[in-house]
Amino acid sequence: MRQVLILRQIDSGKCQLLTSGHQIHTIAQNVEAVLESWCLACGSSLQGRRDWIRHHFGAVAKVPILISERTQLLYFPLYGQRAKDAIWICANELMEVAVAKSGQCTLWFRDGTKADVSCSERIIKKQRRRCREILDFLNGVEDHYSAAGSVLEQIHGGWNHAGYIEETH
């Protein structure tokens, strides 16, 4: 099966999928419904995936979505969640980004597929950095902290607050 490289909202009930080999498919679902079905097929809801990223990484807007922990398939949005012209990029397949002209970037994917999108290079770089943090976390590359501290600190703090751990000085 071909990998979906870009999901692009056409209107409220349709989206385009750019797949490897530069094939374009139009389907009668919006982007959110496609992402939801992929997440559910891998054991969680789209909202559950968003909540997990927000909790662990403090992302508030343009939250990347981890479709599957097993395959580590990640997509990130170029615009906010409520944007009518939503565009989602497969982080795993994106290889290179270059400024094409003012307000436009050219994306190159692993299979050689090229696509132009209306977005700043800064936003794409920030989203790629977020995705790298998520993958590093999944692969145990380094200690990761959310806004509330590390997972162990959160657990310890909760147990301490509940009286299960006594402070010793």
Coordinates of N, CA and C in Angstrom, one line a residue:
M1 N 0.8 -1.2 0.0 CA 0.0 0.0 0.0 C 0.9 1.3 0.0
R2 N 0.5 2.2 -0.7 CA 1.2 3.5 -0.8 C 1.1 4.3 0.5
Q3 N 2.1 5.0 0.9 CA 2.1 5.8 2.1 C 1.5 7.1 1.8
V4 N 0.6 7.6 2.7 CA 0.0 8.9 2.5 C 1.0 9.9 3.0
L5 N 1.4 10.8 2.2 CA 2.4 11.9 2.5 C 1.8 13.1 3.0
I6 N 0.7 13.6 2.3 CA 0.0 14.8 2.7 C -1.5 14.5 2.6
L7 N -2.2 15.0 3.7 CA -3.7 15.1 3.7 C -4.1 16.6 3.5
R8 N -4.9 16.9 2.6 CA -5.3 18.3 2.3 C -6.8 18.4 2.3
Q9 N -7.4 19.2 3.2 CA -8.8 19.5 3.2 C -9.3 20.2 1.9
I10 N -10.3 19.7 1.2 CA -10.8 20.4 0.0 C -12.0 21.3 0.4
D11 N -12.9 20.6 1.0 CA -14.1 21.3 1.5 C -14.5 20.5 2.8
S12 N -15.7 20.8 3.3 CA -16.1 20.2 4.6 C -16.3 18.7 4.5
G13 N -16.5 18.2 3.4 CA -16.7 16.7 3.3 C -15.8 16.0 2.4
K14 N -14.7 16.6 1.9 CA -13.8 15.9 1.0 C -12.3 16.3 1.4
C15 N -11.4 15.4 1.1 CA -10.0 15.7 1.3 C -9.2 15.0 0.2
Q16 N -8.0 15.5 -0.1 CA -7.1 14.9 -1.0 C -6.0 14.2 -0.3
L17 N -5.6 13.1 -0.8 CA -4.4 12.4 -0.2 C -3.4 12.4 -1.3
L18 N -2.2 12.9 -1.0 CA -1.0 12.8 -1.8 C -0.3 11.6 -1.3
T19 N -0.1 10.5 -2.1 CA 0.6 9.3 -1.7 C 1.9 9.2 -2.4
S20 N 2.7 8.3 -1.9 CA 4.0 8.0 -2.5 C 3.8 7.8 -4.0
G21 N 4.8 8.2 -4.8 CA 4.7 8.0 -6.2 C 3.9 9.2 -6.9
H22 N 3.7 10.2 -6.1 CA 3.0 11.4 -6.5 C 1.6 11.2 -7.0
Q23 N 0.9 10.2 -6.4 CA -0.5 9.9 -6.8 C -1.4 10.7 -5.9
I24 N -2.5 11.3 -6.5 CA -3.5 12.1 -5.8 C -4.8 11.4 -5.8
H25 N -5.4 11.2 -4.6 CA -6.7 10.6 -4.4 C -7.6 11.5 -3.7
T26 N -8.8 11.6 -4.1 CA -9.8 12.4 -3.4 C -10.8 11.5 -2.8
I27 N -11.1 11.7 -1.5 CA -12.0 10.8 -0.8 C -13.1 11.7 -0.1
A28 N -14.3 11.0 0.1 CA -15.4 11.7 0.6 C -15.4 11.7 2.2
Q29 N -14.4 12.1 2.8 CA -14.2 12.3 4.2 C -13.4 13.5 4.5
N30 N -13.6 14.2 5.6 CA -12.7 15.3 5.9 C -11.5 14.8 6.6
V31 N -10.5 15.6 6.7 CA -9.2 15.2 7.2 C -9.3 14.6 8.6
E32 N -10.1 15.3 9.5 CA -10.3 14.8 10.9 C -10.9 13.4 10.9
A33 N -11.8 13.1 10.0 CA -12.4 11.8 10.0 C -11.4 10.7 9.5
V34 N -10.5 11.1 8.6 CA -9.5 10.2 8.2 C -8.5 9.9 9.3
L35 N -8.0 11.0 10.0 CA -7.1 10.8 11.1 C -7.8 10.0 12.2
E36 N -9.0 10.3 12.5 CA -9.8 9.5 13.5 C -9.8 8.0 13.2
S37 N -10.1 7.7 12.0 CA -10.2 6.3 11.6 C -8.8 5.6 11.7
W38 N -7.8 6.3 11.3 CA -6.4 5.7 11.5 C -6.1 5.5 13.0
C39 N -6.4 6.5 13.8 CA -6.1 6.4 15.2 C -6.9 5.2 15.9
L40 N -8.2 5.1 15.5 CA -9.0 4.1 16.1 C -8.5 2.7 15.6
A41 N -8.0 2.6 14.4 CA -7.5 1.3 13.9 C -6.2 0.9 14.7
C42 N -5.6 1.9 15.3 CA -4.4 1.6 16.1 C -4.6 1.6 17.6
G43 N -5.9 1.7 18.0 CA -6.2 1.6 19.5 C -6.5 2.8 20.3
S44 N -6.6 4.0 19.7 CA -7.0 5.2 20.4 C -7.8 6.1 19.6
S45 N -8.4 7.1 20.2 CA -9.2 8.1 19.4 C -8.2 9.2 19.1
L46 N -8.6 10.0 18.1 CA -7.9 11.2 17.7 C -7.7 12.1 18.9
Q47 N -8.8 12.3 19.7 CA -8.8 13.2 20.8 C -7.8 12.6 21.9
G48 N -7.8 11.3 22.1 CA -6.9 10.7 23.0 C -5.5 10.9 22.6
R49 N -5.2 10.8 21.3 CA -3.8 11.1 20.8 C -3.4 12.6 21.1
R50 N -4.4 13.5 20.8 CA -4.1 14.9 21.0 C -3.8 15.2 22.5
D51 N -4.6 14.6 23.4 CA -4.5 14.8 24.8 C -3.1 14.3 25.3
W52 N -2.7 13.1 24.8 CA -1.4 12.5 25.2 C -0.3 13.5 24.8
I53 N -0.3 14.0 23.6 CA 0.8 14.9 23.2 C 0.8 16.2 24.0
R54 N -0.4 16.7 24.2 CA -0.5 18.0 25.0 C 0.0 17.7 26.4
H55 N -0.4 16.6 27.0 CA 0.1 16.3 28.4 C 1.6 16.1 28.5
H56 N 2.2 15.4 27.6 CA 3.6 15.0 27.7 C 4.5 16.1 27.2
F57 N 4.0 16.9 26.2 CA 4.9 17.8 25.5 C 4.5 19.2 25.6
G58 N 3.4 19.5 26.2 CA 2.9 20.9 26.4 C 2.5 21.6 25.1
A59 N 2.3 20.9 24.0 CA 1.8 21.5 22.8 C 0.3 21.9 23.0
V60 N 0.1 23.1 22.5 CA -1.3 23.7 22.7 C -1.9 23.8 21.3
A61 N -1.2 24.3 20.4 CA -1.8 24.5 19.0 C -1.0 23.7 18.0
K62 N -1.6 23.3 16.9 CA -0.9 22.6 15.8 C -0.3 21.3 16.4
V63 N -1.1 20.5 17.1 CA -0.6 19.4 17.8 C -0.4 18.2 16.8
P64 N 0.9 17.7 16.8 CA 1.1 16.5 15.9 C 0.3 15.3 16.5
I65 N 0.1 14.4 15.6 CA -0.7 13.2 16.0 C 0.1 11.9 15.8
L66 N 0.4 11.2 16.8 CA 1.0 9.9 16.7 C -0.1 8.9 16.4
I67 N -0.1 8.4 15.2 CA -1.1 7.4 14.8 C -0.9 6.1 15.4
S68 N 0.3 5.6 15.5 CA 0.6 4.3 16.0 C 1.9 4.3 16.8
E69 N 1.9 3.8 18.0 CA 3.2 3.6 18.7 C 4.1 2.5 18.1
R70 N 3.4 1.5 17.6 CA 4.2 0.4 17.0 C 5.0 0.8 15.8
T71 N 4.3 1.5 14.9 CA 5.0 1.9 13.6 C 5.6 3.3 13.8
Q72 N 5.2 4.0 14.8 CA 5.7 5.4 15.1 C 5.3 6.3 14.0
L73 N 4.2 6.1 13.4 CA 3.7 6.9 12.3 C 3.1 8.2 12.9
L74 N 3.7 9.4 12.4 CA 3.4 10.7 12.9 C 2.9 11.6 11.8
Y75 N 1.9 12.4 12.1 CA 1.5 13.4 11.1 C 1.4 14.8 11.9
F76 N 1.8 15.8 11.2 CA 1.7 17.1 11.9 C 0.9 18.1 11.0
P77 N 0.1 19.0 11.6 CA -0.6 20.0 10.8 C 0.2 21.2 10.5
L78 N -0.1 21.9 9.4 CA 0.5 23.2 9.1 C -0.3 24.3 9.7
Y79 N -1.5 24.1 9.9 CA -2.4 25.2 10.4 C -3.1 24.7 11.6
G80 N -3.8 25.6 12.3 CA -4.5 25.2 13.6 C -5.6 24.2 13.3
Q81 N -6.1 23.6 14.4 CA -7.1 22.5 14.3 C -8.4 22.9 13.7
R82 N -8.8 24.2 13.8 CA -10.0 24.6 13.2 C -9.9 25.2 11.8
A83 N -8.7 25.1 11.2 CA -8.5 25.7 9.9 C -9.4 24.9 8.9
K84 N -10.0 25.7 8.0 CA -10.9 25.1 7.0 C -10.0 24.4 5.8
D85 N -8.8 24.9 5.7 CA -7.9 24.4 4.6 C -6.8 23.6 5.3
A86 N -7.2 22.6 6.1 CA -6.2 21.9 6.9 C -5.2 21.1 5.9
I87 N -4.0 21.1 6.3 CA -3.0 20.3 5.6 C -2.2 19.5 6.7
W88 N -2.1 18.2 6.5 CA -1.3 17.4 7.5 C -0.2 16.7 6.7
I89 N 1.0 16.7 7.3 CA 2.2 16.1 6.6 C 2.7 14.9 7.4
C90 N 3.1 13.9 6.7 CA 3.6 12.7 7.3 C 5.1 13.0 7.7
A91 N 5.3 13.1 9.0 CA 6.7 13.5 9.5 C 7.7 12.4 9.1
N92 N 7.3 11.1 9.1 CA 8.2 10.0 8.9 C 8.8 10.0 7.5
E93 N 8.0 10.5 6.5 CA 8.4 10.5 5.1 C 9.0 11.8 4.6
L94 N 8.9 12.9 5.4 CA 9.4 14.2 4.9 C 10.9 14.2 5.1
M95 N 11.6 14.5 4.0 CA 13.1 14.5 4.0 C 13.7 15.9 4.0
E96 N 13.1 16.8 3.2 CA 13.7 18.1 3.0 C 12.7 19.1 2.8
V97 N 13.0 20.4 3.3 CA 12.1 21.5 3.2 C 12.9 22.7 2.6
A98 N 12.4 23.4 1.7 CA 13.1 24.6 1.2 C 12.1 25.7 0.9
V99 N 12.5 26.9 1.1 CA 11.6 28.0 0.7 C 11.5 28.2 -0.8
A100 N 10.3 28.1 -1.3 CA 10.1 28.2 -2.7 C 9.9 29.7 -3.2
K101 N 9.0 30.4 -2.5 CA 8.8 31.8 -2.7 C 8.1 32.3 -1.4
S102 N 7.9 33.6 -1.4 CA 7.3 34.2 -0.2 C 6.0 33.4 0.2
G103 N 6.0 32.9 1.4 CA 4.8 32.2 2.0 C 4.7 30.8 1.4
Q104 N 5.6 30.2 0.7 CA 5.5 28.9 0.1 C 6.8 28.1 0.4
C105 N 6.6 26.8 0.7 CA 7.7 25.9 0.9 C 7.6 24.7 -0.1
T106 N 8.7 24.2 -0.5 CA 8.7 22.9 -1.2 C 9.1 21.8 -0.3
L107 N 8.4 20.7 -0.3 CA 8.6 19.6 0.5 C 9.1 18.4 -0.4
W108 N 10.1 17.7 0.0 CA 10.6 16.5 -0.7 C 10.4 15.3 0.3
F109 N 9.9 14.3 -0.2 CA 9.6 13.1 0.6 C 10.6 12.0 0.2
R110 N 10.7 11.0 1.1 CA 11.6 9.9 1.0 C 11.6 9.2 -0.4
D111 N 10.5 9.1 -1.1 CA 10.4 8.4 -2.4 C 10.7 9.4 -3.5
G112 N 11.0 10.6 -3.3 CA 11.3 11.6 -4.3 C 10.1 12.5 -4.7
T113 N 8.9 12.2 -4.1 CA 7.8 13.0 -4.4 C 8.0 14.4 -3.8
K114 N 7.6 15.4 -4.6 CA 7.8 16.8 -4.3 C 6.4 17.5 -4.2
A115 N 6.2 18.4 -3.3 CA 5.0 19.1 -3.2 C 5.2 20.5 -2.6
D116 N 4.5 21.5 -3.1 CA 4.5 22.9 -2.7 C 3.3 23.1 -1.7
V117 N 3.6 23.8 -0.6 CA 2.6 24.1 0.4 C 2.7 25.6 0.7
S118 N 1.6 26.2 1.1 CA 1.5 27.6 1.6 C 1.8 27.5 3.1
C119 N 3.0 27.8 3.5 CA 3.4 27.8 4.9 C 4.8 28.3 5.0
S120 N 5.1 28.8 6.1 CA 6.5 29.3 6.4 C 7.4 28.1 6.7
E121 N 8.7 28.2 6.4 CA 9.7 27.2 6.7 C 9.8 27.1 8.2
R122 N 9.6 28.2 9.0 CA 9.7 28.2 10.4 C 8.7 27.3 11.1
I123 N 7.5 27.3 10.6 CA 6.4 26.5 11.1 C 6.7 25.0 10.9
I124 N 7.2 24.7 9.7 CA 7.5 23.3 9.4 C 8.7 22.8 10.2
K125 N 9.7 23.6 10.4 CA 10.8 23.3 11.3 C 10.4 23.0 12.7
K126 N 9.5 23.9 13.2 CA 9.0 23.7 14.6 C 8.2 22.4 14.7
Q127 N 7.4 22.1 13.7 CA 6.6 20.9 13.8 C 7.5 19.7 13.7
R128 N 8.6 19.7 12.9 CA 9.5 18.6 12.7 C 10.2 18.4 14.1
R129 N 10.6 19.5 14.7 CA 11.3 19.4 16.0 C 10.3 18.7 17.1
R130 N 9.1 19.1 17.1 CA 8.1 18.5 18.0 C 8.0 17.0 17.7
C131 N 8.0 16.6 16.4 CA 7.9 15.2 16.1 C 9.1 14.4 16.5
R132 N 10.3 15.1 16.4 CA 11.5 14.4 16.8 C 11.5 14.2 18.3
E133 N 11.0 15.1 19.1 CA 10.8 14.9 20.5 C 9.9 13.8 20.9
I134 N 8.8 13.6 20.1 CA 7.9 12.5 20.4 C 8.6 11.2 20.1
L135 N 9.3 11.1 18.9 CA 10.0 9.9 18.6 C 11.1 9.6 19.6
D136 N 11.8 10.6 20.0 CA 12.9 10.4 21.0 C 12.3 9.8 22.3
F137 N 11.2 10.4 22.7 CA 10.5 9.9 23.9 C 10.1 8.4 23.7
L138 N 9.5 8.1 22.6 CA 9.1 6.7 22.4 C 10.2 5.7 22.4
N139 N 11.4 6.2 21.9 CA 12.6 5.3 21.8 C 13.5 5.5 23.0
G140 N 13.1 6.2 24.0 CA 14.0 6.3 25.2 C 15.3 7.0 25.0
V141 N 15.3 8.0 24.0 CA 16.6 8.6 23.7 C 17.1 9.5 24.8
E142 N 16.3 10.2 25.5 CA 16.7 11.1 26.5 C 15.5 11.3 27.5
D143 N 15.8 11.9 28.6 CA 14.8 12.3 29.6 C 13.9 13.4 29.0
H144 N 12.6 13.2 29.1 CA 11.7 14.2 28.5 C 10.8 14.7 29.7
Y145 N 10.6 16.0 29.5 CA 9.8 16.7 30.6 C 8.6 17.4 29.9
S146 N 7.5 17.3 30.6 CA 6.3 18.0 30.2 C 6.3 19.3 31.0
A147 N 5.3 20.1 30.9 CA 5.3 21.4 31.7 C 5.2 21.0 33.1
A148 N 4.7 19.9 33.5 CA 4.6 19.5 34.9 C 5.8 18.7 35.4
G149 N 6.8 18.5 34.6 CA 8.0 17.8 35.0 C 8.0 16.4 34.4
S150 N 9.0 15.6 34.8 CA 9.1 14.3 34.2 C 8.0 13.4 34.7
V151 N 7.7 12.3 34.1 CA 6.6 11.4 34.5 C 6.9 10.9 35.9
L152 N 8.2 10.5 36.2 CA 8.5 10.1 37.6 C 8.3 11.2 38.6
E153 N 8.6 12.4 38.2 CA 8.4 13.5 39.2 C 6.9 13.7 39.4
Q154 N 6.1 13.5 38.4 CA 4.7 13.7 38.5 C 4.1 12.6 39.4
I155 N 4.5 11.4 39.2 CA 4.0 10.3 40.1 C 4.5 10.5 41.5
H156 N 5.8 10.8 41.7 CA 6.3 11.0 43.0 C 5.5 12.1 43.7
G157 N 5.3 13.2 43.0 CA 4.6 14.4 43.6 C 3.2 14.0 44.0
G158 N 2.5 13.3 43.1 CA 1.2 12.8 43.4 C 1.1 11.9 44.6
W159 N 2.0 11.0 44.7 CA 2.1 10.1 45.9 C 2.4 10.8 47.2
N160 N 3.3 11.8 47.0 CA 3.7 12.6 48.2 C 2.6 13.4 48.7
H161 N 1.9 14.0 47.7 CA 0.7 14.9 48.1 C -0.4 14.0 48.7
A162 N -0.6 12.8 48.3 CA -1.6 11.9 48.8 C -1.2 11.3 50.1
G163 N 0.1 11.5 50.6 CA 0.5 11.0 51.9 C 1.1 9.6 51.8
Y164 N 1.4 9.1 50.6 CA 2.0 7.8 50.5 C 3.5 7.8 50.7
I165 N 4.1 9.0 50.4 CA 5.6 9.1 50.6 C 5.8 10.2 51.6
E166 N 6.6 9.9 52.6 CA 6.9 10.9 53.6 C 8.3 11.5 53.3
E167 N 8.3 12.8 53.4 CA 9.6 13.5 53.1 C 10.5 13.2 54.3
T168 N 11.8 13.0 53.9 CA 12.8 12.8 54.9 C 13.9 13.9 54.7
H169 N 14.3 14.5 55.8 CA 15.3 15.5 55.7 C 16.4 15.2 56.5

